[in-house]
């Protein structure tokens, strides 16, 4: 019989978000999300940033 361990797991992370349009390739979306991820990390980590071309 296996032991059951109950506990709490806390996860933290930065997320980069990009929105897909019909004119975009997968690589376009991935590159934009990756850029947003690095901005999130630069701004203090543990946050979500949405890609903007501004």
Short mmCIF file of N, CA and C in Angstrom, two decimals:
data_model
loop_
_atom_site.label_atom_id
_atom_site.label_comp_id
_atom_site.label_asym_id
_atom_site.label_seq_id
_atom_site.Cartn_x
_atom_site.Cartn_y
_atom_site.Cartn_z
N UNK A 1 0.84 -1.16 0.00
CA UNK A 1 0.00 0.00 0.00
C UNK A 1 0.89 1.23 0.00
N UNK A 2 0.51 2.26 -0.78
CA UNK A 2 1.30 3.49 -0.90
C UNK A 2 0.86 4.52 0.12
N UNK A 3 1.82 5.29 0.57
CA UNK A 3 1.50 6.41 1.45
C UNK A 3 0.94 7.56 0.63
N UNK A 4 -0.01 8.27 1.20
CA UNK A 4 -0.57 9.45 0.55
C UNK A 4 -0.07 10.66 1.31
N UNK A 5 0.58 11.58 0.59
CA UNK A 5 1.12 12.79 1.19
C UNK A 5 0.30 13.96 0.67
N UNK A 6 -0.24 14.74 1.59
CA UNK A 6 -1.02 15.91 1.22
C UNK A 6 -0.22 17.14 1.60
N UNK A 7 -0.11 18.08 0.67
CA UNK A 7 0.65 19.29 0.94
C UNK A 7 0.31 20.38 -0.05
N UNK A 8 1.07 21.42 0.01
CA UNK A 8 0.86 22.56 -0.87
C UNK A 8 2.09 22.76 -1.73
N UNK A 9 1.85 23.01 -2.99
CA UNK A 9 2.93 23.32 -3.91
C UNK A 9 2.68 24.74 -4.40
N UNK A 10 3.70 25.56 -4.31
CA UNK A 10 3.61 26.94 -4.77
C UNK A 10 4.48 27.10 -6.01
N UNK A 11 3.88 27.56 -7.10
CA UNK A 11 4.61 27.77 -8.34
C UNK A 11 4.63 29.26 -8.66
N UNK A 12 5.75 29.73 -9.14
CA UNK A 12 5.88 31.11 -9.58
C UNK A 12 6.54 31.10 -10.95
N UNK A 13 6.17 32.06 -11.76
CA UNK A 13 6.81 32.13 -13.05
C UNK A 13 6.41 33.36 -13.82
N UNK A 14 7.17 33.64 -14.83
CA UNK A 14 6.87 34.73 -15.74
C UNK A 14 6.28 34.15 -17.01
N UNK A 15 5.32 34.89 -17.59
CA UNK A 15 4.62 34.41 -18.78
C UNK A 15 4.61 35.52 -19.82
N UNK A 16 4.91 35.17 -21.05
CA UNK A 16 4.80 36.09 -22.18
C UNK A 16 3.63 35.67 -23.04
N UNK A 17 2.78 36.62 -23.40
CA UNK A 17 1.56 36.33 -24.16
C UNK A 17 1.60 37.06 -25.50
N UNK A 18 1.19 36.35 -26.54
CA UNK A 18 1.04 36.95 -27.86
C UNK A 18 -0.28 36.48 -28.45
N UNK A 19 -0.95 37.34 -29.19
CA UNK A 19 -2.21 36.98 -29.82
C UNK A 19 -1.97 36.66 -31.29
N UNK A 20 -2.66 35.65 -31.78
CA UNK A 20 -2.51 35.13 -33.13
C UNK A 20 -3.48 35.83 -34.07
N UNK A 21 -2.99 36.23 -35.24
CA UNK A 21 -3.87 36.70 -36.30
C UNK A 21 -3.63 35.82 -37.53
N UNK A 22 -4.55 35.85 -38.46
CA UNK A 22 -4.47 34.95 -39.62
C UNK A 22 -3.22 35.18 -40.47
N UNK A 23 -2.65 36.34 -40.43
CA UNK A 23 -1.47 36.64 -41.24
C UNK A 23 -0.18 36.17 -40.61
N UNK A 24 -0.23 35.67 -39.39
CA UNK A 24 0.98 35.31 -38.65
C UNK A 24 1.31 33.83 -38.78
N UNK A 25 2.60 33.53 -38.73
CA UNK A 25 3.06 32.14 -38.68
C UNK A 25 3.24 31.75 -37.21
N UNK A 26 3.42 30.48 -36.98
CA UNK A 26 3.71 30.01 -35.62
C UNK A 26 4.97 30.69 -35.09
N UNK A 27 5.97 30.83 -35.95
CA UNK A 27 7.23 31.45 -35.54
C UNK A 27 7.01 32.91 -35.11
N UNK A 28 6.13 33.63 -35.82
CA UNK A 28 5.81 35.02 -35.44
C UNK A 28 5.23 35.08 -34.03
N UNK A 29 4.26 34.22 -33.77
CA UNK A 29 3.60 34.20 -32.46
C UNK A 29 4.58 33.82 -31.37
N UNK A 30 5.38 32.80 -31.63
CA UNK A 30 6.37 32.34 -30.66
C UNK A 30 7.38 33.44 -30.35
N UNK A 31 7.86 34.12 -31.38
CA UNK A 31 8.85 35.19 -31.20
C UNK A 31 8.28 36.33 -30.37
N UNK A 32 7.03 36.70 -30.64
CA UNK A 32 6.40 37.77 -29.87
C UNK A 32 6.20 37.37 -28.41
N UNK A 33 5.74 36.15 -28.18
CA UNK A 33 5.56 35.67 -26.81
C UNK A 33 6.89 35.60 -26.07
N UNK A 34 7.93 35.20 -26.77
CA UNK A 34 9.26 35.14 -26.17
C UNK A 34 9.75 36.53 -25.79
N UNK A 35 9.51 37.51 -26.65
CA UNK A 35 9.87 38.90 -26.34
C UNK A 35 9.13 39.39 -25.10
N UNK A 36 7.84 39.10 -25.02
CA UNK A 36 7.05 39.50 -23.86
C UNK A 36 7.55 38.82 -22.59
N UNK A 37 7.98 37.57 -22.70
CA UNK A 37 8.53 36.85 -21.55
C UNK A 37 9.78 37.54 -21.02
N UNK A 38 10.69 37.93 -21.90
CA UNK A 38 11.91 38.60 -21.44
C UNK A 38 11.62 39.96 -20.82
N UNK A 39 10.60 40.66 -21.33
CA UNK A 39 10.19 41.93 -20.71
C UNK A 39 9.66 41.66 -19.31
N UNK A 40 8.85 40.62 -19.14
CA UNK A 40 8.33 40.27 -17.82
C UNK A 40 9.46 40.00 -16.84
N UNK A 41 10.48 39.28 -17.29
CA UNK A 41 11.61 38.98 -16.41
C UNK A 41 12.39 40.24 -16.06
N UNK A 42 12.55 41.14 -17.03
CA UNK A 42 13.28 42.39 -16.77
C UNK A 42 12.54 43.29 -15.78
N UNK A 43 11.21 43.20 -15.78
CA UNK A 43 10.40 44.07 -14.92
C UNK A 43 10.16 43.49 -13.53
N UNK A 44 10.83 42.42 -13.21
CA UNK A 44 10.75 41.93 -11.84
C UNK A 44 10.34 40.49 -11.67
N UNK A 45 10.14 39.78 -12.73
CA UNK A 45 9.79 38.36 -12.67
C UNK A 45 8.44 38.11 -12.01
N UNK A 46 8.00 36.87 -12.04
CA UNK A 46 6.73 36.45 -11.45
C UNK A 46 5.58 37.33 -11.90
N UNK A 47 5.52 37.58 -13.22
CA UNK A 47 4.48 38.43 -13.76
C UNK A 47 4.13 37.98 -15.18
N UNK A 48 3.07 38.54 -15.72
CA UNK A 48 2.63 38.24 -17.09
C UNK A 48 2.70 39.53 -17.90
N UNK A 49 3.27 39.42 -19.10
CA UNK A 49 3.33 40.56 -20.01
C UNK A 49 2.71 40.15 -21.34
N UNK A 50 1.93 41.05 -21.91
CA UNK A 50 1.32 40.83 -23.24
C UNK A 50 2.14 41.58 -24.27
N UNK A 51 2.47 40.90 -25.36
CA UNK A 51 3.29 41.52 -26.41
C UNK A 51 2.59 42.73 -27.01
N UNK A 52 3.34 43.78 -27.18
CA UNK A 52 2.87 44.99 -27.85
C UNK A 52 3.99 45.49 -28.75
N UNK A 53 3.67 45.86 -29.97
CA UNK A 53 4.71 46.32 -30.89
C UNK A 53 4.97 47.81 -30.74
N UNK A 54 4.48 48.40 -29.68
CA UNK A 54 4.72 49.84 -29.41
C UNK A 54 6.06 50.06 -28.77
#
